[in-house]
PDB file of C-alpha atoms in Angstrom:
ATOM      1  CA  MET A 645     -83.374 -77.226  42.849  1.00  0.00           C
ATOM      2  CA  PHE A 646     -82.333 -73.484  42.599  1.00  0.00           C
ATOM      3  CA  ALA A 647     -80.534 -71.989  44.883  1.00  0.00           C
ATOM      4  CA  ASN A 648     -79.069 -69.390  45.349  1.00  0.00           C
ATOM      5  CA  ILE A 649     -74.945 -68.333  44.420  1.00  0.00           C
ATOM      6  CA  SER A 650     -72.622 -65.181  45.213  1.00  0.00           C
ATOM      7  CA  TYR A 651     -70.606 -64.225  42.067  1.00  0.00           C
ATOM      8  CA  SER A 652     -67.065 -62.745  42.721  1.00  0.00           C
ATOM      9  CA  GLY A 653     -64.069 -61.948  41.546  1.00  0.00           C
ATOM     10  CA  THR A 654     -63.780 -59.408  37.938  1.00  0.00           C
ATOM     11  CA  LEU A 655     -67.317 -59.012  35.988  1.00  0.00           C
ATOM     12  CA  THR A 656     -65.833 -61.344  33.621  1.00  0.00           C
ATOM     13  CA  GLU A 657     -65.382 -63.787  36.205  1.00  0.00           C
ATOM     14  CA  GLN A 658     -69.299 -63.357  36.985  1.00  0.00           C
ATOM     15  CA  TYR A 659     -69.743 -63.853  33.336  1.00  0.00           C
ATOM     16  CA  GLU A 660     -67.470 -66.909  32.986  1.00  0.00           C
ATOM     17  CA  GLN A 661     -69.328 -68.288  36.384  1.00  0.00           C
ATOM     18  CA  LEU A 662     -72.727 -67.427  34.806  1.00  0.00           C
ATOM     19  CA  ALA A 663     -71.874 -69.250  31.875  1.00  0.00           C
ATOM     20  CA  LYS A 664     -70.923 -72.665  34.086  1.00  0.00           C
ATOM     21  CA  HIS A 665     -74.350 -71.825  35.700  1.00  0.00           C
ATOM     22  CA  LEU A 666     -76.673 -71.849  33.047  1.00  0.00           C
ATOM     23  CA  ASP A 667     -74.616 -74.988  31.381  1.00  0.00           C
ATOM     24  CA  ALA A 668     -75.715 -76.596  34.636  1.00  0.00           C
ATOM     25  CA  LEU A 669     -78.835 -75.694  34.542  1.00  0.00           C
ATOM     26  CA  LEU A 670     -79.774 -76.547  31.204  1.00  0.00           C
ATOM     27  CA  ASP A 671     -78.200 -79.749  31.171  1.00  0.00           C
ATOM     28  CA  GLY A 672     -81.014 -82.330  29.934  1.00  0.00           C
ATOM     29  CA  GLU A 673     -82.929 -79.946  28.987  1.00  0.00           C
ATOM     30  CA  ASN A 674     -83.753 -79.064  25.102  1.00  0.00           C
ATOM     31  CA  ASP A 675     -87.236 -77.470  25.132  1.00  0.00           C
ATOM     32  CA  LEU A 676     -86.727 -73.936  23.316  1.00  0.00           C
ATOM     33  CA  ILE A 677     -89.890 -72.252  26.034  1.00  0.00           C
ATOM     34  CA  ALA A 678     -88.479 -73.750  28.728  1.00  0.00           C
ATOM     35  CA  ASN A 679     -84.279 -73.021  28.496  1.00  0.00           C
ATOM     36  CA  LEU A 680     -85.048 -69.061  27.652  1.00  0.00           C
ATOM     37  CA  SER A 681     -87.438 -68.747  30.012  1.00  0.00           C
ATOM     38  CA  ASN A 682     -84.443 -70.671  33.173  1.00  0.00           C
ATOM     39  CA  ALA A 683     -81.938 -67.933  31.132  1.00  0.00           C
ATOM     40  CA  SER A 684     -83.997 -64.688  31.268  1.00  0.00           C
ATOM     41  CA  ALA A 685     -84.929 -66.037  34.868  1.00  0.00           C
ATOM     42  CA  LEU A 686     -81.173 -66.731  35.720  1.00  0.00           C
ATOM     43  CA  LEU A 687     -80.154 -63.250  33.852  1.00  0.00           C
ATOM     44  CA  ASN A 688     -83.036 -61.199  35.829  1.00  0.00           C
ATOM     45  CA  TYR A 689     -81.654 -62.841  39.366  1.00  0.00           C
ATOM     46  CA  PHE A 690     -77.582 -61.480  38.027  1.00  0.00           C
ATOM     47  CA  LEU A 691     -77.917 -58.869  35.487  1.00  0.00           C
ATOM     48  CA  GLU A 692     -77.755 -54.937  38.541  1.00  0.00           C
ATOM     49  CA  ASP A 693     -79.862 -51.987  37.140  1.00  0.00           C
ATOM     50  CA  ILE A 694     -82.040 -53.668  34.430  1.00  0.00           C
ATOM     51  CA  ASN A 695     -85.321 -53.475  34.485  1.00  0.00           C
ATOM     52  CA  TRP A 696     -86.410 -56.114  31.602  1.00  0.00           C
ATOM     53  CA  VAL A 697     -84.402 -59.073  30.595  1.00  0.00           C
ATOM     54  CA  GLY A 698     -86.261 -61.605  27.651  1.00  0.00           C
ATOM     55  CA  PHE A 699     -85.775 -62.742  24.380  1.00  0.00           C
ATOM     56  CA  TYR A 700     -88.118 -62.567  20.698  1.00  0.00           C
ATOM     57  CA  LEU A 701     -87.816 -65.109  18.672  1.00  0.00           C
ATOM     58  CA  MET A 702     -89.019 -64.894  14.451  1.00  0.00           C
ATOM     59  CA  LYS A 703     -91.984 -65.975  13.795  1.00  0.00           C
ATOM     60  CA  ASP A 704     -93.562 -65.685   9.962  1.00  0.00           C
ATOM     61  CA  GLY A 705     -90.659 -63.295   9.003  1.00  0.00           C
ATOM     62  CA  GLU A 706     -91.009 -60.812  12.658  1.00  0.00           C
ATOM     63  CA  LEU A 707     -89.835 -60.872  16.318  1.00  0.00           C
ATOM     64  CA  VAL A 708     -92.216 -62.234  18.155  1.00  0.00           C
ATOM     65  CA  LEU A 709     -92.243 -62.042  22.649  1.00  0.00           C
ATOM     66  CA  GLY A 710     -90.475 -64.507  23.850  1.00  0.00           C
ATOM     67  CA  PRO A 711     -89.781 -65.734  26.975  1.00  0.00           C
ATOM     68  CA  PHE A 712     -89.131 -62.844  30.208  1.00  0.00           C
ATOM     69  CA  GLN A 713     -88.456 -61.301  33.302  1.00  0.00           C
ATOM     70  CA  GLY A 714     -90.611 -58.443  33.792  1.00  0.00           C
ATOM     71  CA  LEU A 715     -92.610 -55.271  32.929  1.00  0.00           C
ATOM     72  CA  PRO A 716     -95.604 -56.264  29.876  1.00  0.00           C
ATOM     73  CA  ALA A 717     -93.519 -56.692  26.327  1.00  0.00           C
ATOM     74  CA  CYS A 718     -94.145 -55.232  22.981  1.00  0.00           C
ATOM     75  CA  VAL A 719     -95.606 -58.624  21.413  1.00  0.00           C
ATOM     76  CA  ARG A 720     -94.142 -58.047  17.513  1.00  0.00           C
ATOM     77  CA  ILE A 721     -90.996 -55.878  16.039  1.00  0.00           C
ATOM     78  CA  PRO A 722     -90.504 -56.003  12.824  1.00  0.00           C
ATOM     79  CA  VAL A 723     -87.009 -56.553  10.890  1.00  0.00           C
ATOM     80  CA  GLY A 724     -85.144 -53.191  10.848  1.00  0.00           C
ATOM     81  CA  ARG A 725     -87.360 -51.709  13.226  1.00  0.00           C
ATOM     82  CA  GLY A 726     -85.874 -50.670  16.878  1.00  0.00           C
ATOM     83  CA  VAL A 727     -82.723 -51.749  18.234  1.00  0.00           C
ATOM     84  CA  CYS A 728     -84.328 -55.690  18.056  1.00  0.00           C
ATOM     85  CA  GLY A 729     -85.139 -56.400  14.763  1.00  0.00           C
ATOM     86  CA  THR A 730     -81.374 -53.981  13.545  1.00  0.00           C
ATOM     87  CA  ALA A 731     -79.506 -56.422  15.432  1.00  0.00           C
ATOM     88  CA  VAL A 732     -82.154 -58.991  13.785  1.00  0.00           C
ATOM     89  CA  GLU A 733     -81.831 -57.103  10.392  1.00  0.00           C
ATOM     90  CA  ASN A 734     -77.588 -56.714  10.810  1.00  0.00           C
ATOM     91  CA  ASN A 735     -76.986 -60.099  12.255  1.00  0.00           C
ATOM     92  CA  GLU A 736     -74.737 -58.502  15.412  1.00  0.00           C
ATOM     93  CA  THR A 737     -74.560 -57.468  18.995  1.00  0.00           C
ATOM     94  CA  ILE A 738     -76.402 -53.837  19.893  1.00  0.00           C
ATOM     95  CA  MET A 739     -75.546 -51.917  22.217  1.00  0.00           C
ATOM     96  CA  VAL A 740     -77.248 -48.267  23.040  1.00  0.00           C
ATOM     97  CA  ASP A 741     -76.179 -45.926  25.855  1.00  0.00           C
ATOM     98  CA  ASP A 742     -79.217 -43.859  25.022  1.00  0.00           C
ATOM     99  CA  VAL A 743     -82.358 -45.218  23.381  1.00  0.00           C
ATOM    100  CA  HIS A 744     -84.086 -42.410  22.884  1.00  0.00           C
ATOM    101  CA  THR A 745     -81.098 -41.080  20.766  1.00  0.00           C
ATOM    102  CA  PHE A 746     -81.306 -44.406  18.678  1.00  0.00           C
ATOM    103  CA  PRO A 747     -82.900 -43.791  15.099  1.00  0.00           C
ATOM    104  CA  GLY A 748     -86.780 -45.616  15.472  1.00  0.00           C
ATOM    105  CA  HIS A 749     -86.621 -46.614  18.474  1.00  0.00           C
ATOM    106  CA  ILE A 750     -89.224 -48.747  19.956  1.00  0.00           C
ATOM    107  CA  ALA A 751     -90.486 -47.551  23.683  1.00  0.00           C
ATOM    108  CA  CYS A 752     -92.175 -50.197  24.785  1.00  0.00           C
ATOM    109  CA  ASP A 753     -91.067 -49.155  29.006  1.00  0.00           C
ATOM    110  CA  ALA A 754     -91.015 -45.344  29.106  1.00  0.00           C
ATOM    111  CA  ALA A 755     -88.000 -45.931  31.761  1.00  0.00           C
ATOM    112  CA  SER A 756     -86.001 -47.990  29.972  1.00  0.00           C
ATOM    113  CA  LYS A 757     -82.665 -45.862  28.517  1.00  0.00           C
ATOM    114  CA  SER A 758     -80.081 -48.677  27.595  1.00  0.00           C
ATOM    115  CA  GLU A 759     -79.859 -51.601  25.735  1.00  0.00           C
ATOM    116  CA  ILE A 760     -78.883 -54.791  24.726  1.00  0.00           C
ATOM    117  CA  VAL A 761     -79.785 -56.685  21.914  1.00  0.00           C
ATOM    118  CA  ILE A 762     -78.151 -60.533  21.211  1.00  0.00           C
ATOM    119  CA  PRO A 763     -78.737 -62.305  18.104  1.00  0.00           C
ATOM    120  CA  LEU A 764     -79.512 -66.127  18.498  1.00  0.00           C
ATOM    121  CA  THR A 765     -78.428 -67.699  15.074  1.00  0.00           C
ATOM    122  CA  ALA A 766     -78.510 -71.444  13.948  1.00  0.00           C
ATOM    123  CA  ASN A 767     -76.596 -72.478  10.882  1.00  0.00           C
ATOM    124  CA  GLY A 768     -75.936 -68.917   9.429  1.00  0.00           C
ATOM    125  CA  THR A 769     -80.126 -67.261  10.578  1.00  0.00           C
ATOM    126  CA  VAL A 770     -81.093 -65.322  13.275  1.00  0.00           C
ATOM    127  CA  PHE A 771     -83.867 -67.186  14.630  1.00  0.00           C
ATOM    128  CA  GLY A 772     -84.197 -64.467  18.287  1.00  0.00           C
ATOM    129  CA  VAL A 773     -82.835 -61.996  20.020  1.00  0.00           C
ATOM    130  CA  LEU A 774     -81.594 -61.565  23.338  1.00  0.00           C
ATOM    131  CA  ASP A 775     -83.187 -58.333  24.648  1.00  0.00           C
ATOM    132  CA  ILE A 776     -81.956 -55.975  27.616  1.00  0.00           C
ATOM    133  CA  ASP A 777     -82.976 -53.023  28.790  1.00  0.00           C
ATOM    134  CA  SER A 778     -81.492 -50.411  31.617  1.00  0.00           C
ATOM    135  CA  PRO A 779     -83.181 -47.324  33.297  1.00  0.00           C
ATOM    136  CA  ASN A 780     -79.583 -46.238  33.475  1.00  0.00           C
ATOM    137  CA  GLU A 781     -77.628 -44.735  30.841  1.00  0.00           C
ATOM    138  CA  ALA A 782     -74.931 -46.339  29.388  1.00  0.00           C
ATOM    139  CA  ARG A 783     -75.436 -49.597  31.838  1.00  0.00           C
ATOM    140  CA  PHE A 784     -73.853 -52.094  29.660  1.00  0.00           C
ATOM    141  CA  SER A 785     -70.009 -52.252  28.314  1.00  0.00           C
ATOM    142  CA  LEU A 786     -67.614 -54.035  26.673  1.00  0.00           C
ATOM    143  CA  GLU A 787     -67.050 -56.516  29.066  1.00  0.00           C
ATOM    144  CA  ASP A 788     -71.131 -57.289  29.133  1.00  0.00           C
ATOM    145  CA  LYS A 789     -70.984 -57.309  26.270  1.00  0.00           C
ATOM    146  CA  ALA A 790     -68.781 -60.160  25.948  1.00  0.00           C
ATOM    147  CA  GLY A 791     -69.985 -62.169  28.965  1.00  0.00           C
ATOM    148  CA  LEU A 792     -73.332 -61.484  27.549  1.00  0.00           C
ATOM    149  CA  GLU A 793     -71.847 -63.382  24.266  1.00  0.00           C
ATOM    150  CA  ARG A 794     -70.114 -66.039  26.062  1.00  0.00           C
ATOM    151  CA  PHE A 795     -74.319 -66.664  27.952  1.00  0.00           C
ATOM    152  CA  VAL A 796     -75.880 -67.007  24.646  1.00  0.00           C
ATOM    153  CA  SER A 797     -73.327 -69.703  23.076  1.00  0.00           C
ATOM    154  CA  VAL A 798     -73.866 -71.479  25.984  1.00  0.00           C
ATOM    155  CA  LEU A 799     -77.713 -71.571  25.603  1.00  0.00           C
ATOM    156  CA  LEU A 800     -77.666 -72.182  22.138  1.00  0.00           C
ATOM    157  CA  LYS A 801     -75.946 -75.816  22.225  1.00  0.00           C
ATOM    158  CA  HIS A 802     -79.271 -76.782  24.199  1.00  0.00           C
ATOM    159  CA  ILE A 803     -81.559 -74.905  22.392  1.00  0.00           C
TER     160      ILE A 803
END
């Protein structure tokens, strides 16, 4: 059962607590959809100043919408297009302070102003991404990037 948790300390310490919480939450479960659903819900609970958090999964050579929290979203994203598709193409985390300046940005929610996308990889192959949007410009810091990459590494142990 989930109970409200108060995260404390520095942002780095809070992300470490979050990673431990995720590990405990997913312990003993290996279903992809269940674990991505709980991971997106946990991030939605933890993160402030966001308007969308979720996953896209690779299917037939493109990203397809997976579990998420937020308004309805774009269903399919080609590799190489937008922030998510570029993160897949380059197999690297991308932080964008102002999505309106990102070449080929896909506007699923006009309220989104900044974004971070972290690839999900197995055996060197990207099979999806974690995508988080914020209505604030420059919402994501290098501490967020490190903490979210740690979160994804814990998640990958369970899927």
